[in-house]
PDB file of C-alpha atoms in Angstrom:
ATOM      1  CA  MET A   1       0.042  -0.030  -0.012  1.00 65.00           C
ATOM      2  CA  ALA A   2       1.240   3.481  -0.899  1.00 76.00           C
ATOM      3  CA  ILE A   3       2.155   5.578   2.164  1.00 86.00           C
ATOM      4  CA  THR A   4       0.615   8.901   1.296  1.00 88.00           C
ATOM      5  CA  ALA A   5       1.260  12.266   3.042  1.00 87.00           C
ATOM      6  CA  ALA A   6      -2.448  12.251   4.027  1.00 87.00           C
ATOM      7  CA  LEU A   7      -2.060   8.928   5.785  1.00 89.00           C
ATOM      8  CA  VAL A   8       1.092  10.096   7.635  1.00 85.00           C
ATOM      9  CA  LYS A   9      -0.742  13.231   8.686  1.00 84.00           C
ATOM     10  CA  GLU A  10      -3.718  11.244  10.030  1.00 85.00           C
ATOM     11  CA  LEU A  11      -1.434   9.007  12.030  1.00 80.00           C
ATOM     12  CA  ARG A  12       0.344  12.036  13.471  1.00 73.00           C
ATOM     13  CA  GLU A  13      -2.917  13.617  14.444  1.00 71.00           C
ATOM     14  CA  GLN A  14      -4.022  10.467  16.220  1.00 72.00           C
ATOM     15  CA  THR A  15      -0.805   9.923  18.088  1.00 66.00           C
ATOM     16  CA  GLY A  16       1.060  13.228  18.239  1.00 61.00           C
ATOM     17  CA  VAL A  17       4.254  11.441  17.300  1.00 63.00           C
ATOM     18  CA  GLY A  18       6.666  13.073  14.802  1.00 63.00           C
ATOM     19  CA  MET A  19       6.161  12.803  11.024  1.00 72.00           C
ATOM     20  CA  MET A  20       9.262  10.633  10.361  1.00 74.00           C
ATOM     21  CA  ASP A  21       8.281   8.185  13.043  1.00 74.00           C
ATOM     22  CA  CYS A  22       4.723   7.992  11.693  1.00 80.00           C
ATOM     23  CA  LYS A  23       6.058   7.345   8.257  1.00 85.00           C
ATOM     24  CA  LYS A  24       8.338   4.604   9.537  1.00 84.00           C
ATOM     25  CA  ALA A  25       5.467   3.047  11.436  1.00 84.00           C
ATOM     26  CA  LEU A  26       3.290   2.940   8.376  1.00 88.00           C
ATOM     27  CA  ASN A  27       6.154   1.405   6.332  1.00 90.00           C
ATOM     28  CA  GLU A  28       6.593  -1.253   9.014  1.00 88.00           C
ATOM     29  CA  THR A  29       2.962  -2.125   8.968  1.00 89.00           C
ATOM     30  CA  ASN A  30       2.242  -1.911   5.282  1.00 90.00           C
ATOM     31  CA  GLY A  31       0.060   1.194   5.705  1.00 89.00           C
ATOM     32  CA  ASP A  32      -2.307  -0.381   8.250  1.00 88.00           C
ATOM     33  CA  LEU A  33      -3.273   2.595  10.427  1.00 86.00           C
ATOM     34  CA  GLU A  34      -4.393   0.683  13.477  1.00 83.00           C
ATOM     35  CA  ALA A  35      -1.275  -1.575  13.366  1.00 84.00           C
ATOM     36  CA  ALA A  36       0.895   1.550  12.992  1.00 82.00           C
ATOM     37  CA  VAL A  37      -0.663   3.075  16.187  1.00 79.00           C
ATOM     38  CA  ASP A  38       0.214  -0.143  18.075  1.00 77.00           C
ATOM     39  CA  TRP A  39       3.700  -0.133  16.547  1.00 78.00           C
ATOM     40  CA  LEU A  40       4.231   3.413  17.779  1.00 73.00           C
ATOM     41  CA  ARG A  41       2.981   2.523  21.214  1.00 67.00           C
ATOM     42  CA  THR A  42       5.351  -0.362  21.389  1.00 68.00           C
ATOM     43  CA  LYS A  43       8.235   1.905  20.411  1.00 65.00           C
ATOM     44  CA  GLY A  44       7.007   4.462  22.904  1.00 62.00           C
ATOM     45  CA  LEU A  45       7.174   1.846  25.658  1.00 40.00           C
ATOM     46  CA  ALA A  46      10.760   1.198  24.665  1.00 37.00           C
ATOM     47  CA  LYS A  47      11.581   4.874  24.802  1.00 50.00           C
ATOM     48  CA  ALA A  48       9.805   5.318  28.159  1.00 46.00           C
ATOM     49  CA  ALA A  49      11.845   2.415  29.614  1.00 41.00           C
ATOM     50  CA  LYS A  50      15.086   4.233  28.649  1.00 45.00           C
ATOM     51  CA  LYS A  51      13.851   7.394  30.484  1.00 50.00           C
ATOM     52  CA  ALA A  52      12.502   5.622  33.540  1.00 47.00           C
ATOM     53  CA  GLY A  53      15.815   5.892  35.396  1.00 51.00           C
ATOM     54  CA  ARG A  54      15.970   9.628  35.232  1.00 59.00           C
ATOM     55  CA  VAL A  55      15.018  11.651  38.327  1.00 53.00           C
ATOM     56  CA  ALA A  56      11.581  13.245  37.956  1.00 55.00           C
ATOM     57  CA  ALA A  57      11.175  15.779  40.766  1.00 63.00           C
ATOM     58  CA  GLU A  58       9.389  18.621  38.957  1.00 88.00           C
ATOM     59  CA  GLY A  59       5.899  18.613  37.434  1.00 92.00           C
ATOM     60  CA  LEU A  60       2.431  19.558  38.774  1.00 96.00           C
ATOM     61  CA  VAL A  61       0.113  18.913  41.607  1.00 97.00           C
ATOM     62  CA  GLY A  62      -3.505  18.679  40.536  1.00 98.00           C
ATOM     63  CA  VAL A  63      -6.476  19.410  42.720  1.00 98.00           C
ATOM     64  CA  VAL A  64     -10.227  18.878  42.186  1.00 98.00           C
ATOM     65  CA  THR A  65     -13.209  19.161  44.513  1.00 97.00           C
ATOM     66  CA  SER A  66     -16.856  18.318  44.281  1.00 94.00           C
ATOM     67  CA  GLY A  67     -18.984  19.206  47.228  1.00 90.00           C
ATOM     68  CA  THR A  68     -18.094  16.864  50.079  1.00 96.00           C
ATOM     69  CA  LYS A  69     -15.083  15.299  48.403  1.00 97.00           C
ATOM     70  CA  GLY A  70     -11.760  16.434  46.931  1.00 98.00           C
ATOM     71  CA  ALA A  71      -8.749  14.728  45.367  1.00 98.00           C
ATOM     72  CA  VAL A  72      -5.127  15.799  44.917  1.00 98.00           C
ATOM     73  CA  VAL A  73      -2.476  14.061  42.786  1.00 98.00           C
ATOM     74  CA  GLU A  74       1.204  14.631  42.022  1.00 96.00           C
ATOM     75  CA  VAL A  75       2.586  13.868  38.592  1.00 95.00           C
ATOM     76  CA  ASN A  76       6.318  14.381  38.259  1.00 92.00           C
ATOM     77  CA  SER A  77       8.499  15.326  35.260  1.00 90.00           C
ATOM     78  CA  GLU A  78      12.210  15.924  34.918  1.00 86.00           C
ATOM     79  CA  THR A  79      12.053  19.670  34.348  1.00 83.00           C
ATOM     80  CA  ASP A  80       9.665  22.488  35.381  1.00 85.00           C
ATOM     81  CA  PHE A  81       9.367  23.470  31.643  1.00 87.00           C
ATOM     82  CA  VAL A  82       6.946  20.519  31.179  1.00 87.00           C
ATOM     83  CA  ALA A  83       4.617  22.095  33.711  1.00 88.00           C
ATOM     84  CA  ARG A  84       3.961  24.743  31.103  1.00 90.00           C
ATOM     85  CA  ASN A  85       3.119  22.139  28.456  1.00 92.00           C
ATOM     86  CA  ALA A  86      -0.660  22.152  27.745  1.00 94.00           C
ATOM     87  CA  GLU A  87      -0.710  18.453  27.070  1.00 94.00           C
ATOM     88  CA  PHE A  88       1.009  17.662  30.346  1.00 95.00           C
ATOM     89  CA  GLN A  89      -1.389  19.993  32.161  1.00 96.00           C
ATOM     90  CA  ASN A  90      -4.366  18.196  30.610  1.00 97.00           C
ATOM     91  CA  LEU A  91      -2.894  14.848  31.629  1.00 97.00           C
ATOM     92  CA  VAL A  92      -2.572  15.832  35.293  1.00 97.00           C
ATOM     93  CA  SER A  93      -6.024  17.456  35.272  1.00 97.00           C
ATOM     94  CA  GLU A  94      -7.686  14.320  33.853  1.00 98.00           C
ATOM     95  CA  ILE A  95      -5.880  12.086  36.371  1.00 98.00           C
ATOM     96  CA  ALA A  96      -7.029  14.301  39.253  1.00 97.00           C
ATOM     97  CA  LYS A  97     -10.625  13.942  38.095  1.00 97.00           C
ATOM     98  CA  VAL A  98     -10.366  10.169  38.021  1.00 97.00           C
ATOM     99  CA  ALA A  99      -8.778  10.183  41.517  1.00 97.00           C
ATOM    100  CA  LEU A 100     -11.945  11.830  42.859  1.00 95.00           C
ATOM    101  CA  ASP A 101     -13.690   8.432  42.349  1.00 93.00           C
ATOM    102  CA  GLN A 102     -10.760   6.066  42.702  1.00 92.00           C
ATOM    103  CA  GLY A 103      -9.515   7.156  46.158  1.00 83.00           C
ATOM    104  CA  ASP A 104      -6.020   7.321  47.715  1.00 90.00           C
ATOM    105  CA  ASN A 105      -4.366   4.200  46.348  1.00 93.00           C
ATOM    106  CA  VAL A 106      -2.056   5.374  43.563  1.00 94.00           C
ATOM    107  CA  GLU A 107      -1.740   1.758  42.153  1.00 94.00           C
ATOM    108  CA  THR A 108      -5.500   1.571  41.810  1.00 96.00           C
ATOM    109  CA  LEU A 109      -5.503   5.056  40.221  1.00 97.00           C
ATOM    110  CA  ALA A 110      -2.756   4.110  37.707  1.00 95.00           C
ATOM    111  CA  ALA A 111      -4.728   1.030  36.690  1.00 95.00           C
ATOM    112  CA  ALA A 112      -7.977   2.964  36.128  1.00 96.00           C
ATOM    113  CA  THR A 113      -9.072   3.768  32.551  1.00 96.00           C
ATOM    114  CA  TYR A 114      -7.915   7.069  31.247  1.00 96.00           C
ATOM    115  CA  PRO A 115     -10.874   9.332  30.284  1.00 95.00           C
ATOM    116  CA  GLY A 116     -11.891   8.952  26.689  1.00 94.00           C
ATOM    117  CA  LYS A 117      -9.401   6.115  26.006  1.00 92.00           C
ATOM    118  CA  SER A 118      -9.499   2.276  26.285  1.00 92.00           C
ATOM    119  CA  HIS A 119      -6.207   2.004  28.104  1.00 91.00           C
ATOM    120  CA  SER A 120      -5.082   2.771  31.621  1.00 93.00           C
ATOM    121  CA  ILE A 121      -3.818   5.971  33.156  1.00 95.00           C
ATOM    122  CA  ALA A 122      -0.328   4.273  33.488  1.00 91.00           C
ATOM    123  CA  ASP A 123      -0.333   3.664  29.744  1.00 90.00           C
ATOM    124  CA  GLU A 124      -1.301   7.263  29.108  1.00 93.00           C
ATOM    125  CA  VAL A 125       1.574   8.463  31.226  1.00 91.00           C
ATOM    126  CA  THR A 126       3.911   6.142  29.308  1.00 87.00           C
ATOM    127  CA  ASN A 127       2.557   7.552  26.016  1.00 88.00           C
ATOM    128  CA  ALA A 128       3.228  11.093  27.289  1.00 89.00           C
ATOM    129  CA  VAL A 129       6.794  10.120  28.116  1.00 86.00           C
ATOM    130  CA  ALA A 130       7.400   9.052  24.519  1.00 81.00           C
ATOM    131  CA  LYS A 131       5.623  12.084  23.082  1.00 83.00           C
ATOM    132  CA  ILE A 132       7.045  14.856  25.343  1.00 82.00           C
ATOM    133  CA  GLY A 133      10.460  13.202  25.813  1.00 79.00           C
ATOM    134  CA  GLU A 134      10.859  13.325  29.605  1.00 82.00           C
ATOM    135  CA  ASN A 135      10.478  10.698  32.308  1.00 83.00           C
ATOM    136  CA  MET A 136       7.179  11.158  34.103  1.00 89.00           C
ATOM    137  CA  THR A 137       5.674   9.402  37.186  1.00 90.00           C
ATOM    138  CA  LEU A 138       2.294   9.367  38.785  1.00 94.00           C
ATOM    139  CA  ARG A 139       3.748   9.587  42.281  1.00 92.00           C
ATOM    140  CA  ARG A 140       0.834   9.830  44.766  1.00 95.00           C
ATOM    141  CA  SER A 141      -2.830  10.517  45.251  1.00 97.00           C
ATOM    142  CA  ALA A 142      -4.941  11.483  48.221  1.00 97.00           C
ATOM    143  CA  THR A 143      -8.602  12.288  48.909  1.00 97.00           C
ATOM    144  CA  VAL A 144     -10.481  14.193  51.600  1.00 97.00           C
ATOM    145  CA  SER A 145     -14.221  13.680  52.232  1.00 97.00           C
ATOM    146  CA  VAL A 146     -16.840  14.573  54.837  1.00 97.00           C
ATOM    147  CA  ASP A 147     -20.246  13.057  55.422  1.00 96.00           C
ATOM    148  CA  GLU A 148     -21.717  16.523  55.447  1.00 97.00           C
ATOM    149  CA  GLY A 149     -20.181  19.960  54.952  1.00 97.00           C
ATOM    150  CA  VAL A 150     -17.679  20.886  52.347  1.00 97.00           C
ATOM    151  CA  VAL A 151     -14.158  20.120  51.100  1.00 98.00           C
ATOM    152  CA  CYS A 152     -12.186  23.278  50.070  1.00 98.00           C
ATOM    153  CA  SER A 153      -8.966  23.653  48.155  1.00 97.00           C
ATOM    154  CA  TYR A 154      -6.133  26.014  47.316  1.00 97.00           C
ATOM    155  CA  VAL A 155      -3.377  25.788  44.741  1.00 97.00           C
ATOM    156  CA  HIS A 156      -0.223  27.777  45.303  1.00 95.00           C
ATOM    157  CA  ASN A 157       1.903  28.854  42.343  1.00 92.00           C
ATOM    158  CA  ALA A 158      -0.928  27.894  40.047  1.00 95.00           C
ATOM    159  CA  VAL A 159      -0.087  27.666  36.324  1.00 94.00           C
ATOM    160  CA  VAL A 160      -3.711  27.126  35.381  1.00 95.00           C
ATOM    161  CA  ASP A 161      -6.904  26.512  37.417  1.00 95.00           C
ATOM    162  CA  GLY A 162      -6.408  23.543  39.732  1.00 97.00           C
ATOM    163  CA  LEU A 163      -2.783  22.883  38.791  1.00 97.00           C
ATOM    164  CA  GLY A 164       0.339  24.221  40.503  1.00 96.00           C
ATOM    165  CA  GLY A 165       3.257  23.654  42.813  1.00 95.00           C
ATOM    166  CA  ILE A 166       1.418  23.096  46.100  1.00 96.00           C
ATOM    167  CA  GLY A 167      -2.066  21.699  46.445  1.00 97.00           C
ATOM    168  CA  ILE A 168      -4.171  21.626  49.612  1.00 98.00           C
ATOM    169  CA  LEU A 169      -7.500  20.126  50.535  1.00 98.00           C
ATOM    170  CA  VAL A 170      -9.401  20.921  53.739  1.00 98.00           C
ATOM    171  CA  GLY A 171     -12.416  19.015  55.020  1.00 98.00           C
ATOM    172  CA  LEU A 172     -14.953  20.998  57.124  1.00 98.00           C
ATOM    173  CA  LYS A 173     -17.761  18.939  58.611  1.00 98.00           C
ATOM    174  CA  THR A 174     -21.017  20.677  59.485  1.00 97.00           C
ATOM    175  CA  ALA A 175     -24.786  19.948  59.449  1.00 97.00           C
ATOM    176  CA  GLY A 176     -25.204  23.614  58.607  1.00 97.00           C
ATOM    177  CA  ASN A 177     -24.579  25.633  55.426  1.00 96.00           C
ATOM    178  CA  GLY A 178     -21.435  24.037  53.900  1.00 95.00           C
ATOM    179  CA  ALA A 179     -21.404  26.418  51.017  1.00 94.00           C
ATOM    180  CA  ALA A 180     -21.043  29.341  53.370  1.00 96.00           C
ATOM    181  CA  LEU A 181     -17.721  27.855  54.527  1.00 97.00           C
ATOM    182  CA  GLU A 182     -16.006  28.040  51.099  1.00 96.00           C
ATOM    183  CA  GLY A 183     -14.294  31.320  51.883  1.00 96.00           C
ATOM    184  CA  VAL A 184     -12.867  30.357  55.299  1.00 97.00           C
ATOM    185  CA  GLY A 185     -12.047  26.909  53.969  1.00 97.00           C
ATOM    186  CA  ARG A 186      -9.916  28.437  51.207  1.00 97.00           C
ATOM    187  CA  GLN A 187      -8.168  30.673  53.778  1.00 97.00           C
ATOM    188  CA  LEU A 188      -7.428  27.646  55.998  1.00 98.00           C
ATOM    189  CA  ALA A 189      -6.010  25.913  52.929  1.00 97.00           C
ATOM    190  CA  MET A 190      -3.767  28.930  52.212  1.00 97.00           C
ATOM    191  CA  HIS A 191      -2.633  28.781  55.835  1.00 97.00           C
ATOM    192  CA  ILE A 192      -1.718  25.167  55.503  1.00 97.00           C
ATOM    193  CA  ALA A 193       0.200  25.931  52.294  1.00 96.00           C
ATOM    194  CA  ALA A 194       2.333  28.478  54.256  1.00 95.00           C
ATOM    195  CA  THR A 195       2.877  26.534  57.531  1.00 95.00           C
ATOM    196  CA  ASN A 196       2.884  22.902  56.487  1.00 95.00           C
ATOM    197  CA  PRO A 197       1.418  21.424  59.723  1.00 96.00           C
ATOM    198  CA  LEU A 198       2.102  17.823  60.484  1.00 94.00           C
ATOM    199  CA  ALA A 199      -1.291  17.027  61.986  1.00 96.00           C
ATOM    200  CA  ILE A 200      -4.578  18.597  63.106  1.00 97.00           C
ATOM    201  CA  SER A 201      -3.839  17.982  66.800  1.00 95.00           C
ATOM    202  CA  PRO A 202      -1.176  16.237  68.907  1.00 94.00           C
ATOM    203  CA  GLU A 203      -3.226  13.048  68.777  1.00 94.00           C
ATOM    204  CA  GLY A 204      -2.705  12.851  65.046  1.00 94.00           C
ATOM    205  CA  LEU A 205       1.070  13.009  65.104  1.00 93.00           C
ATOM    206  CA  ASP A 206       3.220   9.893  64.393  1.00 91.00           C
ATOM    207  CA  GLN A 207       4.292   8.597  67.754  1.00 92.00           C
ATOM    208  CA  ASP A 208       7.776   7.946  66.511  1.00 90.00           C
ATOM    209  CA  VAL A 209       8.169  11.656  65.616  1.00 87.00           C
ATOM    210  CA  VAL A 210       6.834  12.645  69.074  1.00 90.00           C
ATOM    211  CA  ASP A 211       9.269  10.292  70.854  1.00 90.00           C
ATOM    212  CA  ARG A 212      12.151  11.563  68.806  1.00 87.00           C
ATOM    213  CA  GLU A 213      11.389  15.182  69.597  1.00 87.00           C
ATOM    214  CA  ARG A 214      11.028  14.404  73.327  1.00 87.00           C
ATOM    215  CA  ALA A 215      14.348  12.527  73.288  1.00 88.00           C
ATOM    216  CA  VAL A 216      16.110  15.570  71.698  1.00 85.00           C
ATOM    217  CA  PHE A 217      14.574  17.947  74.242  1.00 85.00           C
ATOM    218  CA  ALA A 218      15.368  15.606  77.168  1.00 86.00           C
ATOM    219  CA  GLU A 219      19.056  15.439  76.120  1.00 82.00           C
ATOM    220  CA  GLN A 220      19.207  19.200  75.771  1.00 81.00           C
ATOM    221  CA  ALA A 221      17.536  19.764  79.190  1.00 84.00           C
ATOM    222  CA  ALA A 222      19.713  17.188  80.948  1.00 81.00           C
ATOM    223  CA  GLY A 223      22.776  19.245  80.091  1.00 77.00           C
ATOM    224  CA  SER A 224      21.356  22.169  82.180  1.00 76.00           C
ATOM    225  CA  GLY A 225      22.462  20.393  85.503  1.00 77.00           C
ATOM    226  CA  LYS A 226      19.015  21.016  87.029  1.00 81.00           C
ATOM    227  CA  PRO A 227      17.228  18.458  89.168  1.00 83.00           C
ATOM    228  CA  ALA A 228      15.330  15.612  87.377  1.00 82.00           C
ATOM    229  CA  GLU A 229      11.870  17.015  88.258  1.00 85.00           C
ATOM    230  CA  ILE A 230      12.802  20.410  86.763  1.00 87.00           C
ATOM    231  CA  VAL A 231      14.271  18.710  83.673  1.00 82.00           C
ATOM    232  CA  GLU A 232      10.939  16.907  83.223  1.00 86.00           C
ATOM    233  CA  LYS A 233       8.974  20.148  83.402  1.00 90.00           C
ATOM    234  CA  MET A 234      11.347  21.760  80.896  1.00 89.00           C
ATOM    235  CA  VAL A 235      10.816  18.928  78.496  1.00 87.00           C
ATOM    236  CA  ASP A 236       7.036  19.105  78.949  1.00 89.00           C
ATOM    237  CA  GLY A 237       7.170  22.858  78.242  1.00 91.00           C
ATOM    238  CA  ARG A 238       9.218  22.408  75.106  1.00 91.00           C
ATOM    239  CA  MET A 239       6.828  19.649  73.873  1.00 91.00           C
ATOM    240  CA  ARG A 240       3.860  21.981  74.351  1.00 92.00           C
ATOM    241  CA  LYS A 241       5.644  24.584  72.306  1.00 93.00           C
ATOM    242  CA  TYR A 242       6.425  22.006  69.654  1.00 92.00           C
ATOM    243  CA  PHE A 243       2.779  20.965  69.426  1.00 94.00           C
ATOM    244  CA  GLU A 244       1.743  24.553  68.987  1.00 91.00           C
ATOM    245  CA  GLU A 245       4.131  24.902  66.088  1.00 92.00           C
ATOM    246  CA  VAL A 246       3.292  21.719  64.146  1.00 93.00           C
ATOM    247  CA  CYS A 247      -0.323  21.046  64.947  1.00 96.00           C
ATOM    248  CA  LEU A 248      -2.836  22.916  62.837  1.00 97.00           C
ATOM    249  CA  LEU A 249      -5.481  23.829  65.398  1.00 97.00           C
ATOM    250  CA  SER A 250      -2.980  25.394  67.753  1.00 96.00           C
ATOM    251  CA  GLN A 251      -1.174  27.460  65.028  1.00 96.00           C
ATOM    252  CA  THR A 252      -1.665  31.197  64.680  1.00 96.00           C
ATOM    253  CA  PHE A 253      -3.689  32.086  61.607  1.00 96.00           C
ATOM    254  CA  VAL A 254      -1.258  33.602  59.004  1.00 95.00           C
ATOM    255  CA  ILE A 255      -4.123  35.666  57.494  1.00 93.00           C
ATOM    256  CA  ASP A 256      -4.522  37.942  60.628  1.00 93.00           C
ATOM    257  CA  GLY A 257      -1.404  36.981  62.582  1.00 92.00           C
ATOM    258  CA  GLU A 258      -3.235  36.653  65.891  1.00 94.00           C
ATOM    259  CA  THR A 259      -6.166  34.157  65.885  1.00 97.00           C
ATOM    260  CA  LYS A 260      -5.575  30.504  66.685  1.00 97.00           C
ATOM    261  CA  ILE A 261      -6.853  28.128  64.008  1.00 98.00           C
ATOM    262  CA  ALA A 262      -9.154  26.448  66.500  1.00 97.00           C
ATOM    263  CA  ASP A 263     -10.878  29.830  67.050  1.00 98.00           C
ATOM    264  CA  VAL A 264     -11.025  30.440  63.307  1.00 98.00           C
ATOM    265  CA  VAL A 265     -13.003  27.210  62.942  1.00 98.00           C
ATOM    266  CA  LYS A 266     -15.158  28.066  65.928  1.00 98.00           C
ATOM    267  CA  ASN A 267     -15.923  31.497  64.485  1.00 97.00           C
ATOM    268  CA  ALA A 268     -16.988  29.907  61.224  1.00 97.00           C
ATOM    269  CA  GLU A 269     -19.957  28.353  62.982  1.00 97.00           C
ATOM    270  CA  LYS A 270     -21.724  31.739  62.700  1.00 96.00           C
ATOM    271  CA  GLU A 271     -21.569  31.516  58.938  1.00 94.00           C
ATOM    272  CA  ALA A 272     -22.572  27.849  58.799  1.00 96.00           C
ATOM    273  CA  GLY A 273     -25.340  28.194  61.404  1.00 97.00           C
ATOM    274  CA  ALA A 274     -24.165  24.968  63.066  1.00 97.00           C
ATOM    275  CA  PRO A 275     -21.081  23.474  64.762  1.00 97.00           C
ATOM    276  CA  VAL A 276     -18.096  23.164  62.410  1.00 98.00           C
ATOM    277  CA  GLU A 277     -15.254  20.589  62.710  1.00 98.00           C
ATOM    278  CA  LEU A 278     -12.008  20.565  60.747  1.00 98.00           C
ATOM    279  CA  VAL A 279     -11.748  16.825  60.169  1.00 97.00           C
ATOM    280  CA  ASP A 280      -8.950  16.353  57.626  1.00 97.00           C
ATOM    281  CA  PHE A 281      -6.444  18.052  55.400  1.00 98.00           C
ATOM    282  CA  VAL A 282      -3.920  17.072  52.763  1.00 97.00           C
ATOM    283  CA  ARG A 283      -0.989  19.109  51.528  1.00 97.00           C
ATOM    284  CA  PHE A 284       1.103  18.049  48.456  1.00 96.00           C
ATOM    285  CA  ALA A 285       4.145  20.025  47.388  1.00 95.00           C
ATOM    286  CA  ILE A 286       5.769  19.032  44.089  1.00 94.00           C
ATOM    287  CA  GLY A 287       8.936  17.026  44.517  1.00 88.00           C
ATOM    288  CA  GLU A 288       9.017  17.076  48.291  1.00 89.00           C
ATOM    289  CA  GLY A 289      11.112  14.198  49.610  1.00 81.00           C
ATOM    290  CA  ILE A 290      12.629  13.432  46.207  1.00 76.00           C
ATOM    291  CA  GLU A 291      16.436  13.619  46.097  1.00 69.00           C
ATOM    292  CA  LYS A 292      17.238  15.796  43.113  1.00 66.00           C
ATOM    293  CA  GLU A 293      20.367  15.415  41.044  1.00 58.00           C
ATOM    294  CA  GLU A 294      22.779  18.360  41.271  1.00 55.00           C
ATOM    295  CA  SER A 295      23.497  19.863  37.825  1.00 52.00           C
ATOM    296  CA  ASP A 296      25.576  22.629  36.373  1.00 53.00           C
ATOM    297  CA  PHE A 297      23.035  24.544  34.347  1.00 49.00           C
ATOM    298  CA  ALA A 298      25.669  26.672  32.591  1.00 57.00           C
ATOM    299  CA  ALA A 299      27.489  23.522  31.521  1.00 57.00           C
ATOM    300  CA  GLU A 300      24.235  22.015  30.214  1.00 50.00           C
ATOM    301  CA  VAL A 301      23.533  25.118  28.133  1.00 52.00           C
ATOM    302  CA  ALA A 302      27.154  25.103  26.787  1.00 55.00           C
ATOM    303  CA  ALA A 303      26.833  21.458  25.899  1.00 53.00           C
ATOM    304  CA  ALA A 304      23.505  22.035  24.131  1.00 49.00           C
ATOM    305  CA  ALA A 305      25.230  24.808  22.165  1.00 53.00           C
ATOM    306  CA  GLY A 306      27.979  22.380  21.177  1.00 51.00           C
ATOM    307  CA  ASN A 307      30.744  24.026  23.157  1.00 46.00           C
TER     308      ASN A 307
END
């Protein structure tokens, strides 16, 4: 079968792959369009495998909410330039929408069908790797839900609506007017973006973290030479201060610089017309916890220029 320019163009529009690769795929499959798509996907998988070892610590956090539920996902890329790519942005946005129904398990999310396609989200990410040319990973997913009330969100350093560098969800439970809490919920999410609390209250902290902090404070206080009972009181005082710093409800609201978050939530009851409880929150920051490779940017530019 003759490989016409129109056929190559049609394959390119279907796959987004370069013209030369499309022509090669059609030659390899005797002009069979569907077989050519499969051939390109196979080659894409090979290309993606080569890129899989590269560190992907940039990318986007995607956030979506719907009434009493919200989802946040992190999809990583190698460079922050990809975050400005409209196709990558659409990929993250679509994955976040699926996460709203699939829940917190990232493996389950990756195996879910990508919207409008017959293959999985994992396959769509792989296709994007081959198309855009960078390693990408669906790193994590989380949801926040309330039985009644509202889930609010905030995206910091947003590149488009719902996508950015830091994504936050806040769950406010109330039997009253949940919609009236949208404003204060967004402000609470902004506060969380700024302060990065570890838990809502001391009860929610990881016990290993608490024990480690107490051990450090105890060692410091022991060096004071004071009696054991005084040392114990010193440690208790430092732990109370620590809890105030890392637990959300005891933090000072960054919006006004004086109100405790517990009081902000209490004051919101006037708007809701019923008791309000902050039951959950999630904060994702792009690339946090990923060890990034050190690079000499000037050297990279020089190498790209052929020097």
